[in-house]
Short mmCIF file of C-alpha atoms and ligand atoms in Angstrom, two decimals:
data_model
loop_
_atom_site.label_atom_id
_atom_site.label_comp_id
_atom_site.label_asym_id
_atom_site.label_seq_id
_atom_site.Cartn_x
_atom_site.Cartn_y
_atom_site.Cartn_z
CA MET A 1 -136.67 102.71 66.92
CA ALA A 2 -136.68 100.26 63.96
CA LEU A 3 -137.35 103.25 61.70
CA VAL A 4 -134.48 105.10 63.38
CA ASP A 5 -132.15 102.18 62.66
CA ALA A 6 -133.27 102.03 59.03
CA CYS A 7 -132.70 105.78 58.71
CA ILE A 8 -129.22 105.47 60.26
CA HIS A 9 -128.22 102.75 57.81
CA HIS A 10 -129.70 104.59 54.84
CA ASN A 11 -127.69 107.69 55.69
CA LEU A 12 -124.42 105.79 56.08
CA GLN A 13 -124.41 104.85 52.41
CA SER A 14 -121.49 106.19 50.43
CA ASP A 15 -119.44 104.87 47.53
CA ILE A 16 -116.33 105.62 49.59
CA MET A 17 -116.25 102.20 51.26
CA MET A 18 -114.42 103.29 54.38
CA ILE A 19 -117.41 105.46 55.36
CA PRO A 20 -120.07 102.73 55.65
CA ALA A 21 -117.43 100.34 57.07
CA ILE A 22 -116.48 102.59 59.99
CA GLY A 23 -120.00 104.04 60.25
CA HIS A 24 -121.61 100.61 60.60
CA TYR A 25 -118.87 99.45 62.94
CA ILE A 26 -119.55 102.24 65.41
CA VAL A 27 -123.35 102.41 65.13
CA ASN A 28 -123.63 98.61 65.51
CA SER A 29 -121.25 98.48 68.45
CA GLY A 30 -123.93 98.23 71.11
CA GLY A 31 -124.70 101.89 71.78
CA LYS A 32 -127.85 102.46 73.79
CA ARG A 33 -129.51 104.77 71.20
CA PHE A 34 -130.45 106.76 74.28
CA ARG A 35 -130.69 110.13 72.51
CA PRO A 36 -132.95 109.00 69.61
CA LEU A 37 -135.16 107.20 72.13
CA LEU A 38 -135.44 110.40 74.13
CA CYS A 39 -136.38 112.35 71.01
CA LEU A 40 -139.03 109.83 69.91
CA LEU A 41 -140.58 109.55 73.36
CA THR A 42 -140.74 113.31 73.80
CA ALA A 43 -142.58 113.65 70.49
CA ARG A 44 -144.93 110.82 71.52
CA LEU A 45 -145.54 112.45 74.90
CA PHE A 46 -147.40 115.11 72.95
CA ALA A 47 -149.19 112.57 70.74
CA TYR A 48 -147.13 113.46 67.67
CA HIS A 49 -147.95 111.18 64.75
CA GLY A 50 -145.79 112.61 61.97
CA GLU A 51 -142.47 111.31 60.62
CA ARG A 52 -140.12 114.24 61.08
CA HIS A 53 -138.80 113.14 64.43
CA ILE A 54 -137.21 110.00 62.88
CA PRO A 55 -134.52 111.74 60.74
CA LEU A 56 -134.16 114.46 63.37
CA SER A 57 -133.40 111.90 66.07
CA VAL A 58 -130.80 110.42 63.69
CA VAL A 59 -129.27 113.89 63.35
CA VAL A 60 -128.73 113.92 67.12
CA GLU A 61 -127.33 110.36 67.06
CA PHE A 62 -124.94 111.19 64.20
CA ILE A 63 -123.60 114.24 66.00
CA HIS A 64 -123.17 112.09 69.10
CA THR A 65 -121.40 109.36 67.08
CA ALA A 66 -119.14 111.91 65.37
CA SER A 67 -118.21 113.30 68.76
CA LEU A 68 -117.31 109.80 70.05
CA LEU A 69 -115.12 109.13 67.00
CA HIS A 70 -113.29 112.38 67.73
CA ASP A 71 -113.29 111.90 71.49
CA ASP A 72 -111.53 108.52 71.37
CA VAL A 73 -108.79 110.11 69.27
CA VAL A 74 -108.47 113.08 71.63
CA ASP A 75 -108.43 110.76 74.67
CA SER A 76 -106.17 108.13 72.98
CA SER A 77 -108.75 105.55 74.01
CA ASP A 78 -108.56 102.15 72.36
CA GLN A 79 -111.77 100.63 73.76
CA ARG A 80 -115.41 101.66 73.40
CA ARG A 81 -118.50 99.62 74.31
CA GLY A 82 -116.44 96.51 75.01
CA SER A 83 -114.69 96.41 71.61
CA PRO A 84 -111.69 98.11 70.07
CA SER A 85 -112.60 101.74 69.30
CA ALA A 86 -112.72 102.80 65.63
CA ASN A 87 -109.35 104.52 66.01
CA GLY A 88 -108.02 101.28 67.51
CA VAL A 89 -109.05 99.43 64.31
CA TRP A 90 -108.64 102.01 61.50
CA GLY A 91 -106.36 104.60 63.10
CA ASN A 92 -106.79 108.23 64.11
CA GLN A 93 -106.97 109.77 60.65
CA ALA A 94 -109.84 107.56 59.48
CA SER A 95 -111.76 108.14 62.74
CA VAL A 96 -111.48 111.92 62.59
CA LEU A 97 -112.46 112.05 58.93
CA VAL A 98 -115.44 109.69 59.23
CA GLY A 99 -116.50 111.74 62.26
CA ASP A 100 -116.42 114.79 59.97
CA TYR A 101 -118.52 112.89 57.44
CA LEU A 102 -121.20 112.00 60.02
CA PHE A 103 -121.21 115.53 61.34
CA SER A 104 -121.70 117.07 57.89
CA ARG A 105 -124.29 114.39 56.99
CA ALA A 106 -126.28 115.45 60.04
CA PHE A 107 -126.35 119.02 58.73
CA GLN A 108 -127.42 117.83 55.25
CA MET A 109 -130.29 115.97 56.90
CA MET A 110 -131.36 119.09 58.78
CA VAL A 111 -131.33 121.12 55.59
CA ALA A 112 -133.51 118.42 53.98
CA ASP A 113 -135.92 118.80 56.93
CA GLY A 114 -136.02 122.50 56.04
CA ASP A 115 -136.78 124.16 59.39
CA MET A 116 -134.54 127.12 60.20
CA ALA A 117 -135.46 126.90 63.91
CA MET A 118 -134.18 123.32 63.99
CA LEU A 119 -130.96 124.31 62.24
CA LYS A 120 -130.43 127.08 64.75
CA LEU A 121 -131.10 124.76 67.67
CA MET A 122 -128.73 122.05 66.44
CA SER A 123 -125.95 124.39 65.31
CA ASP A 124 -126.02 126.09 68.74
CA VAL A 125 -125.92 122.71 70.46
CA THR A 126 -123.03 121.43 68.33
CA ASN A 127 -121.12 124.62 68.94
CA ALA A 128 -121.68 124.25 72.70
CA LEU A 129 -120.48 120.63 72.48
CA ALA A 130 -117.24 121.65 70.78
CA GLU A 131 -116.82 124.52 73.28
CA GLY A 132 -117.37 122.08 76.14
CA GLU A 133 -114.57 119.83 74.92
CA VAL A 134 -112.19 122.77 74.50
CA LEU A 135 -113.17 124.01 77.96
CA GLN A 136 -112.43 120.56 79.38
CA LEU A 137 -109.07 120.55 77.61
CA SER A 138 -108.21 123.98 78.99
CA ARG A 139 -108.99 122.63 82.46
CA THR A 140 -106.70 119.63 82.11
CA PHE A 141 -105.16 118.95 85.52
CA HIS A 142 -106.89 122.05 86.89
CA LEU A 143 -106.58 120.81 90.45
CA GLU A 144 -108.55 123.69 91.97
CA MET A 145 -111.59 122.69 89.91
CA THR A 146 -114.79 123.42 91.81
CA GLU A 147 -118.02 121.48 91.63
CA ALA A 148 -119.59 124.38 89.69
CA GLU A 149 -116.77 124.36 87.11
CA CYS A 150 -117.09 120.62 86.79
CA LEU A 151 -120.85 120.93 86.16
CA GLU A 152 -120.23 123.61 83.54
CA VAL A 153 -118.06 121.19 81.53
CA ILE A 154 -120.65 118.42 81.94
CA GLU A 155 -123.50 120.61 80.74
CA ARG A 156 -121.59 121.70 77.68
CA LYS A 157 -119.87 118.51 76.63
CA THR A 158 -122.62 115.96 77.35
CA ALA A 159 -125.91 117.33 78.59
CA VAL A 160 -126.46 119.61 75.59
CA LEU A 161 -127.09 116.64 73.29
CA PHE A 162 -129.66 115.15 75.67
CA LYS A 163 -131.21 118.60 75.87
CA ALA A 164 -131.26 118.73 72.06
CA ALA A 165 -132.92 115.30 71.83
CA SER A 166 -135.91 116.21 74.00
CA GLU A 167 -136.07 119.76 72.66
CA VAL A 168 -136.20 118.47 69.06
CA GLY A 169 -138.98 116.02 70.00
CA ALA A 170 -141.10 118.75 71.60
CA HIS A 171 -140.41 121.16 68.72
CA ALA A 172 -141.37 118.55 66.10
CA ALA A 173 -144.62 118.00 68.05
CA GLU A 174 -145.27 121.76 67.66
CA GLN A 175 -145.39 122.57 71.34
CA SER A 176 -145.33 126.16 72.65
CA PRO A 177 -141.92 127.78 73.30
CA GLU A 178 -142.55 127.39 77.07
CA VAL A 179 -143.16 123.65 76.80
CA VAL A 180 -140.21 123.20 74.42
CA ALA A 181 -138.00 125.03 76.96
CA GLN A 182 -139.31 122.85 79.79
CA MET A 183 -138.53 119.65 77.86
CA ALA A 184 -135.10 121.07 76.97
CA GLU A 185 -134.44 121.55 80.69
CA TYR A 186 -135.64 117.97 81.36
CA GLY A 187 -133.10 116.69 78.81
CA MET A 188 -130.35 118.88 80.26
CA CYS A 189 -130.91 117.57 83.80
CA LEU A 190 -131.07 113.99 82.57
CA GLY A 191 -127.85 114.54 80.62
CA VAL A 192 -126.04 115.93 83.67
CA ALA A 193 -127.16 112.86 85.65
CA PHE A 194 -125.90 110.62 82.83
CA GLN A 195 -122.40 112.17 82.75
CA LEU A 196 -122.12 112.29 86.56
CA MET A 197 -122.76 108.52 86.51
CA ASP A 198 -120.12 108.14 83.80
CA ASP A 199 -117.68 110.01 86.03
CA ALA A 200 -118.66 107.86 89.04
CA LEU A 201 -118.29 104.64 87.02
CA ASP A 202 -114.73 105.64 86.07
CA TYR A 203 -113.87 105.22 89.76
CA LEU A 204 -116.31 102.43 90.58
CA ALA A 205 -116.73 100.04 87.67
CA GLU A 206 -114.39 97.42 86.26
CA ALA A 207 -113.42 97.73 82.60
CA GLU A 208 -115.51 94.66 81.60
CA GLU A 209 -118.69 96.23 83.00
CA ALA A 210 -117.98 99.66 81.53
CA GLY A 211 -116.87 98.33 78.12
CA LYS A 212 -114.08 100.91 78.08
CA PRO A 213 -110.95 101.65 80.07
CA VAL A 214 -111.74 102.81 83.62
CA GLY A 215 -109.71 104.72 86.16
CA HIS A 216 -108.19 106.87 83.45
CA ASP A 217 -110.06 110.17 83.81
CA LEU A 218 -107.36 111.46 86.13
CA GLU A 219 -104.55 110.27 83.87
CA GLU A 220 -106.27 112.17 81.03
CA GLY A 221 -106.23 115.24 83.32
CA LYS A 222 -110.00 115.17 83.88
CA ILE A 223 -110.72 116.35 87.40
CA THR A 224 -114.23 114.98 87.95
CA LEU A 225 -116.63 115.18 90.87
CA PRO A 226 -115.68 111.90 92.64
CA LEU A 227 -112.06 113.09 92.79
CA ILE A 228 -112.94 116.69 93.74
CA HIS A 229 -115.01 115.40 96.64
CA ALA A 230 -112.39 112.87 97.75
CA MET A 231 -109.52 115.39 97.63
CA GLN A 232 -111.44 117.72 99.93
CA GLY A 233 -111.31 115.10 102.69
CA ASP A 234 -107.89 113.59 101.99
CA ALA A 235 -104.81 115.84 101.83
CA GLU A 236 -102.53 112.90 101.02
CA LEU A 237 -104.66 112.09 97.99
CA ALA A 238 -104.55 115.74 96.87
CA ALA A 239 -100.73 115.68 97.14
CA ARG A 240 -100.47 112.45 95.11
CA VAL A 241 -102.80 113.88 92.44
CA GLU A 242 -100.51 116.91 92.19
CA GLU A 243 -97.52 114.60 91.64
CA ILE A 244 -99.42 112.70 88.93
CA SER A 245 -100.35 116.01 87.32
CA GLU A 246 -96.70 117.17 87.26
CA ARG A 247 -95.63 113.83 85.79
CA GLY A 248 -98.60 113.81 83.36
CA CYS A 249 -99.07 110.04 83.64
CA TYR A 250 -99.52 107.24 86.15
CA GLU A 251 -96.66 105.24 87.58
CA ASP A 252 -97.04 101.64 88.76
CA GLY A 253 -99.84 101.37 91.27
CA ASP A 254 -101.11 104.98 90.98
CA ARG A 255 -104.40 104.01 89.36
CA GLU A 256 -105.33 101.46 92.03
CA TRP A 257 -104.05 103.66 94.88
CA VAL A 258 -106.10 106.65 93.74
CA ARG A 259 -109.19 104.51 93.17
CA GLY A 260 -108.79 103.07 96.69
CA ARG A 261 -108.54 106.53 98.28
CA VAL A 262 -111.46 107.92 96.27
CA SER A 263 -113.47 104.88 97.32
CA ALA A 264 -112.55 105.42 101.00
CA GLN A 265 -114.02 108.96 100.75
CA ASP A 266 -117.04 107.61 98.83
CA GLY A 267 -116.27 109.99 95.97
CA ALA A 268 -118.29 107.94 93.47
CA GLY A 269 -121.21 107.77 95.93
CA PHE A 270 -121.13 111.56 96.25
CA ALA A 271 -121.28 112.00 92.46
CA MET A 272 -124.06 109.40 92.21
CA ASN A 273 -126.11 111.29 94.80
CA ARG A 274 -125.73 114.43 92.73
CA ALA A 275 -126.80 112.40 89.68
CA LYS A 276 -129.91 111.28 91.55
CA ASP A 277 -130.73 114.91 92.43
CA TYR A 278 -130.55 115.83 88.74
CA ALA A 279 -132.68 112.83 87.77
CA GLU A 280 -135.31 113.95 90.30
CA ARG A 281 -135.23 117.47 88.87
CA ALA A 282 -135.71 116.01 85.40
CA LYS A 283 -138.73 113.97 86.55
CA HIS A 284 -140.36 117.03 88.13
CA LEU A 285 -140.04 118.89 84.83
CA LEU A 286 -142.22 116.40 82.96
CA PRO A 287 -145.54 118.08 82.16
CA ASP A 288 -148.77 116.93 83.73
CA SER A 289 -151.24 118.76 81.55
CA ALA A 290 -154.21 117.33 79.69
CA GLY A 291 -153.42 115.58 76.41
CA ILE A 292 -150.19 114.09 77.75
CA ASP A 293 -149.68 110.36 77.16
CA ILE A 294 -149.26 109.05 80.72
CA ASP A 295 -147.54 105.80 79.69
CA VAL A 296 -144.94 107.77 77.76
CA ARG A 297 -144.56 110.18 80.67
CA ASN A 298 -143.79 107.19 82.92
CA LEU A 299 -141.21 105.94 80.44
CA LEU A 300 -139.52 109.36 80.36
CA ALA A 301 -139.45 109.32 84.17
CA GLU A 302 -137.87 105.84 84.02
CA LEU A 303 -135.25 107.08 81.55
CA ALA A 304 -134.30 109.86 83.97
CA GLU A 305 -134.10 107.26 86.72
CA PHE A 306 -131.96 104.96 84.55
CA SER A 307 -129.49 107.73 83.76
CA ALA A 308 -128.69 108.06 87.47
CA HIS A 309 -128.65 104.34 88.31
CA ARG A 310 -127.24 102.72 85.18
CA PRO A 311 -124.60 100.06 85.70
CA TYR A 312 -122.95 100.80 82.30
C1 FPP B 401 -117.19 111.73 75.99
O1 FPP B 401 -116.69 112.17 77.21
C2 FPP B 401 -117.20 112.83 74.99
C3 FPP B 401 -118.16 113.75 74.85
C4 FPP B 401 -119.34 113.73 75.70
C5 FPP B 401 -118.14 114.84 73.83
C6 FPP B 401 -117.05 114.76 72.79
C7 FPP B 401 -117.14 115.94 71.85
C8 FPP B 401 -116.20 116.29 70.96
C9 FPP B 401 -114.90 115.54 70.82
C10 FPP B 401 -116.46 117.48 70.08
C11 FPP B 401 -116.87 116.95 68.75
C12 FPP B 401 -117.40 118.03 67.94
C13 FPP B 401 -118.05 117.87 66.75
C14 FPP B 401 -118.49 119.08 66.07
C15 FPP B 401 -118.34 116.56 66.11
P1 FPP B 401 -115.63 111.32 78.03
O2 FPP B 401 -114.33 111.26 77.29
O3 FPP B 401 -115.63 111.84 79.42
O4 FPP B 401 -116.35 109.90 78.08
P2 FPP B 401 -115.86 108.48 77.59
O5 FPP B 401 -115.31 107.85 78.81
O6 FPP B 401 -117.12 107.78 77.11
O7 FPP B 401 -114.86 108.65 76.51
MG1 MG B 402 -113.33 109.91 76.22
#
């Protein structure tokens, strides 16, 4: 992970000062480096001892960071990881453009790696990520959202990058297509668990714990699993959500009222149980064959566990 950090900082260098300034601000803002860790551990699981996985894990982290820079603009969010978001400090234009820089840097790094299969994998994943965000946008205040539709958005907007991280690690370690696909599925399940927890925390956590505004998914028009579940058992809540959707914003007390009603139906608990199911599925996908590093396998199982139990 120290090598990953060094690679991140090396690749943020530019003589356009705003790029390293915003780049360092966001990569030093306390992110978990979850995706690079996943990539490194997956490569290690198969006893990989090369160097390729370091820049490739940074590729995944840069695409993730670019997507957060863009996401906070799209969501008009002024907090991220307990600090003002980059758009809160430098404004929307700078955030979008530095996001574009990181995104294109990631593709330069893949070209330097020189593996067409990797380029295909990452360009497909990035395309799915962008599609996922557009899909989510097109389902803004889609009050009839089903659990399946909700999971489709989650897979595309979040889980694909976790999938990419473990897939890249297995591919770098030159595993068979079957094993690469199995590790991709592990990452996908872990990623779904991770986003389901994010959606639960929006209804459960306080802003200080989450490091970002909470209780705003609904105001942004995001109909997530805790709310879907709660509305099924509470017609009054469903009616109030419809009013909020027609108005397009909260009025005094809406946020706390909705959170109270979702809590009464244990909406967050329902989403967390689903997250635990996905984490279990992820754990079962970890290979057991000879040549596997058991300590690393245990760590990957713990990571799946963490994604469904994390407090932040
Ligand atoms: C966070 O979700 C956002 C994402 C998981 C993906 C954002 C992706 C884009 C904006 C597409 C970017 C595309 C390219 C090519 C760089 P959230 O808003 O539910 O979570 P949050 O509460 O952490 O903001
Ligand atoms: Mg957001």
